[in-house]
CSV table of C-alpha atoms in Angstrom, one decimal:
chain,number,residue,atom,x,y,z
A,9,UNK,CA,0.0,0.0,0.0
A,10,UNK,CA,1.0,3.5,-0.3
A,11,UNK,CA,1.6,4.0,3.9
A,12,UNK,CA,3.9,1.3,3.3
A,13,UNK,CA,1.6,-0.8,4.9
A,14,UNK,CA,1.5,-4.5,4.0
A,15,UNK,CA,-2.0,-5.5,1.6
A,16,UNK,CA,-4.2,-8.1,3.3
A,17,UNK,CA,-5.0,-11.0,1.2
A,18,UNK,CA,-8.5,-11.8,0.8
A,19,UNK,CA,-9.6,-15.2,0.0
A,20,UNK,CA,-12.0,-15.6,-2.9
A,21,UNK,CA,-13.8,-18.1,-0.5
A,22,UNK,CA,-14.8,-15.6,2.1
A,23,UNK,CA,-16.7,-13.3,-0.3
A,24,UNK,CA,-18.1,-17.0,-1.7
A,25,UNK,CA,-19.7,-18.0,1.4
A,26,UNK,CA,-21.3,-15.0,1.9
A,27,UNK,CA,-22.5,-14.3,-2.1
A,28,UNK,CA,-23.8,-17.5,-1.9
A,29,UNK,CA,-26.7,-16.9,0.1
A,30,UNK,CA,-27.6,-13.3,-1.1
A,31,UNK,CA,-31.1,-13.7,-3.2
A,32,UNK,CA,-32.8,-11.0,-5.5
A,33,UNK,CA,-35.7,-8.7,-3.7
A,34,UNK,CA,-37.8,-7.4,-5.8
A,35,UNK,CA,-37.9,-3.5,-6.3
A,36,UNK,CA,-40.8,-3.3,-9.2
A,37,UNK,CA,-42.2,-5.8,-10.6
A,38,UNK,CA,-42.4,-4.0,-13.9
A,39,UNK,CA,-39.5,-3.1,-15.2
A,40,UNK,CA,-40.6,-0.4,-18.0
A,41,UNK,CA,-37.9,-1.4,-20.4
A,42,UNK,CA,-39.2,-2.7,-23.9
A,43,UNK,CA,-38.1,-5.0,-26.7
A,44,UNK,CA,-37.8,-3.0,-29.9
A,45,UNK,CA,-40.7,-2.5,-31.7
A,46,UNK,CA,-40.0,-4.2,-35.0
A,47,UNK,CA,-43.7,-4.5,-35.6
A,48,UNK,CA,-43.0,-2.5,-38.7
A,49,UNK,CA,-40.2,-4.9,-40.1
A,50,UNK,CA,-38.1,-2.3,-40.4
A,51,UNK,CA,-34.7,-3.0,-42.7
A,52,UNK,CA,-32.2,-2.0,-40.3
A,53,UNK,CA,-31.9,-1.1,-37.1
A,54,UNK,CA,-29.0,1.0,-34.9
A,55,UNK,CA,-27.4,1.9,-32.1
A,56,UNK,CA,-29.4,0.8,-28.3
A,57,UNK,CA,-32.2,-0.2,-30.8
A,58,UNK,CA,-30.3,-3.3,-31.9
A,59,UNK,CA,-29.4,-4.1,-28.5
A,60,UNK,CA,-32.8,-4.3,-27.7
A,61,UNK,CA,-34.2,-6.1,-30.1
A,62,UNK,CA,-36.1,-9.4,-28.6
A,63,UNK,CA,-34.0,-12.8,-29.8
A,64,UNK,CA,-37.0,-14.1,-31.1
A,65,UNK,CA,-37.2,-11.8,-34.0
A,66,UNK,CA,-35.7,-12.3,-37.3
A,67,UNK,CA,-32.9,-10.6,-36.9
A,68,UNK,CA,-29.3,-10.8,-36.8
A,69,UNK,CA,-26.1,-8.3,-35.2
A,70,UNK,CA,-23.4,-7.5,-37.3
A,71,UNK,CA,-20.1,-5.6,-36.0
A,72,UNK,CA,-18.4,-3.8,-38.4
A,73,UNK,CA,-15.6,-3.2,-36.9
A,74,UNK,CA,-14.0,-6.0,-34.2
A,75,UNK,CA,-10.1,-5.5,-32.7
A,76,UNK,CA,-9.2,-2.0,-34.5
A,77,UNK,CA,-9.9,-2.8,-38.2
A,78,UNK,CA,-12.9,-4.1,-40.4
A,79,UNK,CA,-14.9,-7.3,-39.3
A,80,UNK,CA,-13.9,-9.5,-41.8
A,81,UNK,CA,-15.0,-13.4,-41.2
A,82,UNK,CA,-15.8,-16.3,-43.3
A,83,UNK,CA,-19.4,-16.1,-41.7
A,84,UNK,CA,-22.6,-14.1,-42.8
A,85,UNK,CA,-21.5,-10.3,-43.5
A,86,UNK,CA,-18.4,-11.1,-43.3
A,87,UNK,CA,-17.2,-9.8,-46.8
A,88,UNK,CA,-15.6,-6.8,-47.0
A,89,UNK,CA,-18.8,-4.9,-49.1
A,90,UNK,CA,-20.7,-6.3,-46.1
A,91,UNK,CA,-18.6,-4.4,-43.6
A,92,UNK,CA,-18.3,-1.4,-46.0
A,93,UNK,CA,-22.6,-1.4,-46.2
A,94,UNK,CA,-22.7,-1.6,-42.5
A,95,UNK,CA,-20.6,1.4,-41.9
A,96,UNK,CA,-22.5,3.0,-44.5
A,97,UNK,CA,-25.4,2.4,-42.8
A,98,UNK,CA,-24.3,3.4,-39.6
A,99,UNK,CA,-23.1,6.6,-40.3
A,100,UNK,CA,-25.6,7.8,-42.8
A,101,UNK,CA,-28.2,6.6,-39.9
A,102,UNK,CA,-26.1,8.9,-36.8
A,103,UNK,CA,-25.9,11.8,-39.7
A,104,UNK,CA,-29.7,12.1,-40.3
A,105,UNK,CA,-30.8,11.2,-36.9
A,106,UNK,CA,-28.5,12.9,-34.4
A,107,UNK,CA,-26.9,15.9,-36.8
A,108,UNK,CA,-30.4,16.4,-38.5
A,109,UNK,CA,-27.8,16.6,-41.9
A,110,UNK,CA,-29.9,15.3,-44.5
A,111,UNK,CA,-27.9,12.8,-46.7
A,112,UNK,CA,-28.5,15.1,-50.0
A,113,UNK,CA,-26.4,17.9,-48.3
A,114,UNK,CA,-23.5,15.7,-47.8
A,115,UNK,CA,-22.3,17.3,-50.8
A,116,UNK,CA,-21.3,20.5,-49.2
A,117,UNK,CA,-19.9,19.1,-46.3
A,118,UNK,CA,-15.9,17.5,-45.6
A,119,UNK,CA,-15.1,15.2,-43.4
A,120,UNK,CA,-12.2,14.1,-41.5
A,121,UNK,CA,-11.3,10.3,-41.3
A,122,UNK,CA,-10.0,8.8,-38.5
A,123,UNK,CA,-7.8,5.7,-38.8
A,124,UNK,CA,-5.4,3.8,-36.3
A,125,UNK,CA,-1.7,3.7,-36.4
A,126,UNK,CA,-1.4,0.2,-38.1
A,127,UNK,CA,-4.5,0.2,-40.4
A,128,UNK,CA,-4.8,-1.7,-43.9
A,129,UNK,CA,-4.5,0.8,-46.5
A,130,UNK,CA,-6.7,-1.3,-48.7
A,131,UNK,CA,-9.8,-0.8,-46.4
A,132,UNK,CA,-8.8,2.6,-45.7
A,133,UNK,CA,-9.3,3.2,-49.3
A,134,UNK,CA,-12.5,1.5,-49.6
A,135,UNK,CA,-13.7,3.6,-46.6
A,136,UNK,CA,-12.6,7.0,-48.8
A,137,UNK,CA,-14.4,5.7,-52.0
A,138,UNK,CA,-17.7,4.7,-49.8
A,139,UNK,CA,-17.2,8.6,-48.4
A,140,UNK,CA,-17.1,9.9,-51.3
A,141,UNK,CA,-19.0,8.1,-53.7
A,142,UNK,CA,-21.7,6.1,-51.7
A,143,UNK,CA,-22.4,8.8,-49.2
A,144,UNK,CA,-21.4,11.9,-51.3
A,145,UNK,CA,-18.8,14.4,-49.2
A,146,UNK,CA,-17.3,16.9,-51.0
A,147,UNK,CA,-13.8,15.6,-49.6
A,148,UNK,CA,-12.3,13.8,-47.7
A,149,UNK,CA,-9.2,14.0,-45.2
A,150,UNK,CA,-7.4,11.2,-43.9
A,151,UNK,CA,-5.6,11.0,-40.5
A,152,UNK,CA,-4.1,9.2,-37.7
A,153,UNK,CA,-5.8,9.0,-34.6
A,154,UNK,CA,-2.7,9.5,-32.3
A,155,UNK,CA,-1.8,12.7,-34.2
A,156,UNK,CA,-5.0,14.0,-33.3
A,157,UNK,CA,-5.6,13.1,-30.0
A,158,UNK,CA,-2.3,14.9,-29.2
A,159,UNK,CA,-3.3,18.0,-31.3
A,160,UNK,CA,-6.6,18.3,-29.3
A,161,UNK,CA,-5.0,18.3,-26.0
A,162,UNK,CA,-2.8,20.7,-27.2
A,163,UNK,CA,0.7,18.8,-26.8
A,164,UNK,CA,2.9,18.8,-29.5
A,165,UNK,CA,5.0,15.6,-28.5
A,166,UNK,CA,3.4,12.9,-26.3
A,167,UNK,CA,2.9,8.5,-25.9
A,168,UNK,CA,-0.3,8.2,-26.8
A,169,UNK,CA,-2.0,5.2,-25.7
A,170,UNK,CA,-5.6,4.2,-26.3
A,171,UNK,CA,-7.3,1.5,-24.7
A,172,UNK,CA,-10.3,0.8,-26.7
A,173,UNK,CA,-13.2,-2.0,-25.7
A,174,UNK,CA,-11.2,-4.9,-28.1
A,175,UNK,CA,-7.8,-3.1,-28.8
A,176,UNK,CA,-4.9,-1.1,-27.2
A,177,UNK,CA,-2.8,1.2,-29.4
A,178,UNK,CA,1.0,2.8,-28.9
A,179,UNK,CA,2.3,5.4,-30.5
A,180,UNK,CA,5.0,8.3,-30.0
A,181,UNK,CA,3.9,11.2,-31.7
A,182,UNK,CA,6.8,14.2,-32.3
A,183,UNK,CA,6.0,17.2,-33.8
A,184,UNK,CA,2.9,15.9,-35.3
A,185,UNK,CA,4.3,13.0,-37.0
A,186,UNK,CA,3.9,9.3,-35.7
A,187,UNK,CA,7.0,7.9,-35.4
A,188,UNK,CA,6.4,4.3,-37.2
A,189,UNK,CA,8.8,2.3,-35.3
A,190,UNK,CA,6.9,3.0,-32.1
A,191,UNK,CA,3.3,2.0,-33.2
A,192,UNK,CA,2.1,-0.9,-31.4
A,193,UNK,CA,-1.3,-2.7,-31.4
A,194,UNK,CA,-2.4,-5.0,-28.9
A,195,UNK,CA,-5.7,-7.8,-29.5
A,196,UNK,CA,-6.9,-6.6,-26.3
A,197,UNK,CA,-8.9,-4.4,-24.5
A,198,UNK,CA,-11.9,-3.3,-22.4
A,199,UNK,CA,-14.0,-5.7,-23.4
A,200,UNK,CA,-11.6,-8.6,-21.7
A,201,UNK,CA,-11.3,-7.0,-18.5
A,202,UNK,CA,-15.1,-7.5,-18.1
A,203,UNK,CA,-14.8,-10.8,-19.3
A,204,UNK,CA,-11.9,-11.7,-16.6
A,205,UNK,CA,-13.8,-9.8,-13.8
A,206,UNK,CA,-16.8,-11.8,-15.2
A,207,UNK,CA,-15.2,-15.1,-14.7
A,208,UNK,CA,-13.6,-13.4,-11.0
A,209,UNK,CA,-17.7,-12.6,-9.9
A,210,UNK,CA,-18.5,-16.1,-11.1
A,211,UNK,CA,-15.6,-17.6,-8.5
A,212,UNK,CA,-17.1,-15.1,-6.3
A,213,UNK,CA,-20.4,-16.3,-6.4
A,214,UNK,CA,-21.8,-14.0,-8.5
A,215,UNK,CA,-25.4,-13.8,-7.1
A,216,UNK,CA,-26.9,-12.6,-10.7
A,217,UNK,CA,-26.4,-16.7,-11.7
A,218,UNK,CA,-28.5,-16.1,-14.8
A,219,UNK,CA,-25.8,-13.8,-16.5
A,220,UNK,CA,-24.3,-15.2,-19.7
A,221,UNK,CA,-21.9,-13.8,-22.1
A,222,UNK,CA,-23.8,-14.9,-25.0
A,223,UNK,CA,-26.8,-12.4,-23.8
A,224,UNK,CA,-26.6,-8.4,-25.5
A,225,UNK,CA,-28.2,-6.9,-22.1
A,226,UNK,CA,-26.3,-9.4,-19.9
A,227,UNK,CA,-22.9,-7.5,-21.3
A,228,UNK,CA,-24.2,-4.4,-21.5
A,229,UNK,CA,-24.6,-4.8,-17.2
A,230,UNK,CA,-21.3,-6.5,-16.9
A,231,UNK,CA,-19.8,-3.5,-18.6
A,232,UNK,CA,-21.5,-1.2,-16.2
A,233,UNK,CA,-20.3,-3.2,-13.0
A,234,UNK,CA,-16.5,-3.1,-14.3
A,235,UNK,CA,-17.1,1.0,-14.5
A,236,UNK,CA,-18.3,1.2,-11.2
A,237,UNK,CA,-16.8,-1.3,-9.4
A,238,UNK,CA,-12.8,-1.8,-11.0
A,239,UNK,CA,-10.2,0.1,-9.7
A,240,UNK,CA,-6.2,0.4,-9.6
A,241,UNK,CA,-6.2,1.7,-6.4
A,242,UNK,CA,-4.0,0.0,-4.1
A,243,UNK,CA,-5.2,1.7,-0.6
A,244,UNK,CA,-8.4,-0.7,-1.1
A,245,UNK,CA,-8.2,-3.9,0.4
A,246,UNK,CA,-10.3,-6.3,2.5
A,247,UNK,CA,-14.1,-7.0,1.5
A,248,UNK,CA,-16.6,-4.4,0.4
A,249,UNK,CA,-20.5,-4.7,0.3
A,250,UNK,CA,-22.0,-3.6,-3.1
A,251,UNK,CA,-25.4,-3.7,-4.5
A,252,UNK,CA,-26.8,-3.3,-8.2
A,253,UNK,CA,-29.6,-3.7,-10.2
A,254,UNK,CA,-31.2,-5.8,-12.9
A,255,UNK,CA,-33.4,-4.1,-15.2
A,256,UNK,CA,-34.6,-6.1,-18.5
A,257,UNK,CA,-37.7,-6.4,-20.8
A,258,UNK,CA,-40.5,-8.3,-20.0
A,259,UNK,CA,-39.0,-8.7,-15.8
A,260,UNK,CA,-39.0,-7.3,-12.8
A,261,UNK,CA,-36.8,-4.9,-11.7
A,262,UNK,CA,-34.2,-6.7,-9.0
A,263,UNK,CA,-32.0,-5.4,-6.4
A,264,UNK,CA,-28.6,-8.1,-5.4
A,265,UNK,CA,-26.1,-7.1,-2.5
A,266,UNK,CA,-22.5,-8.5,-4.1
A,267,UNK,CA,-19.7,-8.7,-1.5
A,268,UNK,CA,-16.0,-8.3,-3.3
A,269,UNK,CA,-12.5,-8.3,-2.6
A,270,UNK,CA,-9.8,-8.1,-4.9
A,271,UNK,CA,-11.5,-9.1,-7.7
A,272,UNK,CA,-11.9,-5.4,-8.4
A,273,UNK,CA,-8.2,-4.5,-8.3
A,274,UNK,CA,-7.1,-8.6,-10.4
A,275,UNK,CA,-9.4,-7.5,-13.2
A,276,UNK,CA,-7.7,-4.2,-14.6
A,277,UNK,CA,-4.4,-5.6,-13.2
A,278,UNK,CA,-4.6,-8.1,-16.7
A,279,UNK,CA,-3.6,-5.4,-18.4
A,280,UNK,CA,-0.2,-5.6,-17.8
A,281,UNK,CA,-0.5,-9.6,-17.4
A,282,UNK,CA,-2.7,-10.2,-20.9
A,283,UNK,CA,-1.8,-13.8,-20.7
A,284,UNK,CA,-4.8,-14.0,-18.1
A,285,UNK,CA,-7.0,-13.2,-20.4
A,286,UNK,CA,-6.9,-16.5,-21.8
A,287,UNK,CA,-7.0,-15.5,-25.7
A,288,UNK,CA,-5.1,-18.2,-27.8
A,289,UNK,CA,-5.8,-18.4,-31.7
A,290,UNK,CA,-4.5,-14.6,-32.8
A,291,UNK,CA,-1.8,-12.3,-32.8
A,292,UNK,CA,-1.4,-10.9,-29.0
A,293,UNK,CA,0.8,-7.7,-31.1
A,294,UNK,CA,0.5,-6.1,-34.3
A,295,UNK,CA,3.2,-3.9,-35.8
A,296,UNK,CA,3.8,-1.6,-38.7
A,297,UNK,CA,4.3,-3.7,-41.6
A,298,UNK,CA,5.6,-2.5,-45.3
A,299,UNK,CA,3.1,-1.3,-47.7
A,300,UNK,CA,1.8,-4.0,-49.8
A,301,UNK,CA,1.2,-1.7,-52.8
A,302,UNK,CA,-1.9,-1.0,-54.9
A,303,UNK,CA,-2.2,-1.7,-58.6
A,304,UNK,CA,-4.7,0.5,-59.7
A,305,UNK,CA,-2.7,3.5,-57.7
A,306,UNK,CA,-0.3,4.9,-60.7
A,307,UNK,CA,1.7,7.1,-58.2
A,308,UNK,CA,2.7,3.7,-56.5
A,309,UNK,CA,6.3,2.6,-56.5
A,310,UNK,CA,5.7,-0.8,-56.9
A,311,UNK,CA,4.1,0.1,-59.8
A,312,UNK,CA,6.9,2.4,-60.8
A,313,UNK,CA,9.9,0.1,-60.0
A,314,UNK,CA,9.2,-2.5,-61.9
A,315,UNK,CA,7.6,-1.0,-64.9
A,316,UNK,CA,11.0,1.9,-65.3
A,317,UNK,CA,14.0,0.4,-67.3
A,318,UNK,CA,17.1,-1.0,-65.9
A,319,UNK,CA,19.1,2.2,-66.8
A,320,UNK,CA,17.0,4.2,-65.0
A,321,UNK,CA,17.4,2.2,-61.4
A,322,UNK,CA,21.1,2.1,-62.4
A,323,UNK,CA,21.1,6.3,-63.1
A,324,UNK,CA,18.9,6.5,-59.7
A,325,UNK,CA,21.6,3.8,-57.8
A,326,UNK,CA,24.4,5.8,-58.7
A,327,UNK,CA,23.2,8.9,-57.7
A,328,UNK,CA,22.1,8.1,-54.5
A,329,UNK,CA,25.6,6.3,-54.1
A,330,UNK,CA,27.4,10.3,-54.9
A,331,UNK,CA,25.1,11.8,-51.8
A,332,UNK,CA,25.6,9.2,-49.6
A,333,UNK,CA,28.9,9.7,-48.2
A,334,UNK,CA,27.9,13.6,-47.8
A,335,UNK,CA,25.2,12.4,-44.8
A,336,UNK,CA,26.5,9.7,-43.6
A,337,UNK,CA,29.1,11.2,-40.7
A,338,UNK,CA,29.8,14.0,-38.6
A,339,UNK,CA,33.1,16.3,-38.7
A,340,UNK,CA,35.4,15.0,-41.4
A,341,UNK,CA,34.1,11.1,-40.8
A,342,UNK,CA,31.5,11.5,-43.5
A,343,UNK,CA,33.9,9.5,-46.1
A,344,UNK,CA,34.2,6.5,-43.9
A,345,UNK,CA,31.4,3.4,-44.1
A,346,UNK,CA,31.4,0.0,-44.0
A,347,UNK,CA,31.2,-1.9,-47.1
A,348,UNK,CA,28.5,-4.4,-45.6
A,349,UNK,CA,26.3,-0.9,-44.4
A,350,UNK,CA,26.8,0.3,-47.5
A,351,UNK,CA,25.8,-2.2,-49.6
A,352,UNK,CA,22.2,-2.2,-47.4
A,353,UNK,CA,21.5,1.4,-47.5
A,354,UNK,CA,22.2,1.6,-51.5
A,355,UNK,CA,19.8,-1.4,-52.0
A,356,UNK,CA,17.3,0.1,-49.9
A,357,UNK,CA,17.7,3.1,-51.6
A,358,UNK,CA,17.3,1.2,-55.1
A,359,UNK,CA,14.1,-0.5,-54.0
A,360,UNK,CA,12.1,3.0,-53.1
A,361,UNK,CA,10.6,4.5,-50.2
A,362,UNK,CA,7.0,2.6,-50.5
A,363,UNK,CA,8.7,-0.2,-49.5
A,364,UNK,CA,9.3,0.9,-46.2
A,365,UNK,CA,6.6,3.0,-45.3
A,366,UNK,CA,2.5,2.8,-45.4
A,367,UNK,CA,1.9,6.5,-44.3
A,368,UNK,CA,-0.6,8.0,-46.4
A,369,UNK,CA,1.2,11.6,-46.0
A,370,UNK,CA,5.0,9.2,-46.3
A,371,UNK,CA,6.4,12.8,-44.8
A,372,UNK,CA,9.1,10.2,-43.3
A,373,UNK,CA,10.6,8.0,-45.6
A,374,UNK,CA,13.7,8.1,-45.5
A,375,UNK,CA,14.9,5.1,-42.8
A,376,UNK,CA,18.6,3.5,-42.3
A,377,UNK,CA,19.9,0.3,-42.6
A,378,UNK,CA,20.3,0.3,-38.6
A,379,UNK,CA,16.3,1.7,-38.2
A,380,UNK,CA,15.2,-1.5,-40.3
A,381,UNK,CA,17.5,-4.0,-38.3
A,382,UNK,CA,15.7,-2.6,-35.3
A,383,UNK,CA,12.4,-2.5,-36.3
A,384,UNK,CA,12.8,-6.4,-37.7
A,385,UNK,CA,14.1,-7.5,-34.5
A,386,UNK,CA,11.2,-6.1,-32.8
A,387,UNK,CA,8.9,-7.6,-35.2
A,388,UNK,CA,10.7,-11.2,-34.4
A,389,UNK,CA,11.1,-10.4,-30.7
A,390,UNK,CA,7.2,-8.9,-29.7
A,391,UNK,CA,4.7,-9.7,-32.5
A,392,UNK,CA,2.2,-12.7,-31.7
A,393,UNK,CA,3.7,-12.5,-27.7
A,394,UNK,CA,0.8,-11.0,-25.1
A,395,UNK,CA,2.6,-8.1,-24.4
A,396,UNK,CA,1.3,-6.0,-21.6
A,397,UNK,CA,0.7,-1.9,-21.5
A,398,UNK,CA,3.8,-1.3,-19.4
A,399,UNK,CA,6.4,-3.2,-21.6
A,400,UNK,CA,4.6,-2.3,-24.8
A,401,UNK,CA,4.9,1.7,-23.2
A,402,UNK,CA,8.4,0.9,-22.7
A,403,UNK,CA,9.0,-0.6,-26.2
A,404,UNK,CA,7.2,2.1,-27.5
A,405,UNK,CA,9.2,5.4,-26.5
A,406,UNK,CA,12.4,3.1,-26.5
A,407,UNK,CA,11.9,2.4,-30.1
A,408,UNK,CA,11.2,6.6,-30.5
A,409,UNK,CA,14.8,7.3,-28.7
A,410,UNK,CA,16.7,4.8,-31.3
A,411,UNK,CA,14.8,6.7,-34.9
């Protein structure tokens, strides 16, 4: 504890015994919360309106959007026009109903578009032709998420880390440019700290012994405990009394008394432990891979590499090879470099920019020989591992230092 006082350990048992016995009383036996009304049929439905909609009608969810990047899956909607018509309809829905824009004056409106750090420049350009040709804006402009967050709270350099509900991002940002050997992307999130306190209730004895994770309105309160009940704080210890409520369609409205212990501290503490979490079948960390290239982009180098003649690479080469020496020390060293460096920086000069970098703005191209060593060895040393927030924090900045 902070007072230097040693924490008591609390045994999961001792909450157990007493959860055990707790049972529901009733606070109203109507509830006043209603299914959906889908009496109508309607096509679509969004937002708390899909949540609510009774399992026995004929409908079916779809997430566009799952860890960071589209939802694409080999089951129903899973296609990438699925996902692309699901946003669509999203959006267009949140533009009429809650900015009372109607869709035929998109035309005179820009927007900005928001993507991660590591993002699949193929989706982010099906998400630009949806903007501008499904839904009509007049433009469109494209940027990072961690550049903006650190321009709207007004710093100019910061670590920006977002904890989402199924991802966790990384990223240095200097000067507004996101430094691409920091970005980090971890396959978890807010949603699997409710899950692990979930499964830390359930060994509890979780009075609510109804509650599945397979039920909307059933997550939707489990989210709501974590909120109020999770902490970091270490002054807390021993066991607390706590009470909520149940409030669903079609039943009464129910009050349980829920006696805890450290579950509340265990269950944000996976963060920086994300092999609790259990997840097996997936990448644990993402990060920054080389730009795949784009065929029908004619500004691509890809494109442009392997279409120009051999003289030209060879005039290009050589040039490159007549600057190098002039950057490559400091105070009258600038002549001497090993043959071996040498060699890789002139072939990664010969093979283009695009094939180290995926920026849309590619502000940053240029990278050395030692930069790609570094970033490769952090690829083999971190990606697929459950890194936690800390380390990945830590990996993050240190990667920044070494650009």
């Amino acid at each position: 504890m902070s007072n230097g006082v040693r924490r008591t350990p609390v045994s999961a048992e001792q909450a157990r015994l007493y959860n055990r016995q707790i049972r529901p009383a009733v606070l109203d036996p109507n509830s006043k919360v209603n299914w959906t009304n889908t009496s109508q049929q309607p096509e679509y439905l969004v937002g708390e309106e899909a949540l609510y909609v009774n399992p026995t009608d004929c409908y079916s969810i779809h997430w566009p959007i799952c860890r960071g990047h589209l939802n694409i899956h080999s089951g129903p909607g899973g296609s990438l026009t699925a996902a692309l018509v699901d946003l669509e309809t999203i959006w267009s829905y949140a533009i009429q109903k809650l900015l009372e824009i109607p869709l035929k004056d998109l035309k005179y409106y820009r927007c900005i578009l928001l993507i991660p750090d590591i993002y699949n420049r193929q989706h982010v350009k099906e998400v630009v032709n949806m903007l501008l040709i499904k839904m009509g804006f007049s433009a469109v402009v494209v940027h990072q998420e961690s550049v903006c967050a650190t321009f709207g709270s007004g710093l100019s350099s910061a670590c920006v880390v977002d904890v989402g509900d199924q991802k966790t991002s990384v990223c240095c940002v200097e000067d507004g440019v996101s430094h691409r050997s920091s970005r980090l992307c971890l396959a978890y999130g807010g949603s699997d700290v409710t899950r692990c306190f979930f499964w830390l209730m359930q060994r509890a004895g979780f009075p609510y012994r109804e509650c599945q994770l397979s039920k909307k309105l059933d997550c939707v309160l489990l989210q709501q405990l974590k909120e109020s009940f999770c902490h970091l704080d270490q002054d807390i210890s021993g066991l607390q009394d706590h009470e909520f409520r149940t409030c669903f369609p079609d039943s009464p409205v129910l009050l349980y008394q829920l006696r805890l212990g450290d579950e509340k501290l265990q269950a944000p503490m996976t963060l920086f432990y994300p092999a609790a979490f259990g997840i097996v079948g997936q990448k644990m960390t993402s990060l920054l891979h080389r730009s795949q290239g784009d065929a029908e982009d004619p500004h691509d180098e890809h494109f442009l590499l392997t279409t120009q003649s051999k003289q030209d690479q060879s005039s290009k080469a050589t040039t490159d090879r007549k600057l190098l020496p002039k950057s490559a020390g400091f105070e009258g060293d600038s002549n001497i470099c090993d043959p071996s460096e040498k060699g890789n920086l002139t072939q990664d000069l010969e093979l283009g920019h695009a094939q180290a970098e995926c920026l849309v703005g590619g502000a940053d191209a240029e990278e050395t020989s030692s930069a790609l060593l570094s970033r490769k060895t952090a690829m083999t040393q971190f990606e697929g591992k459950a890194l936690g927030v800390d380390k990945a924090i830590l990996h993050s900045i240190d990667s920044c230092c070494k650009y």
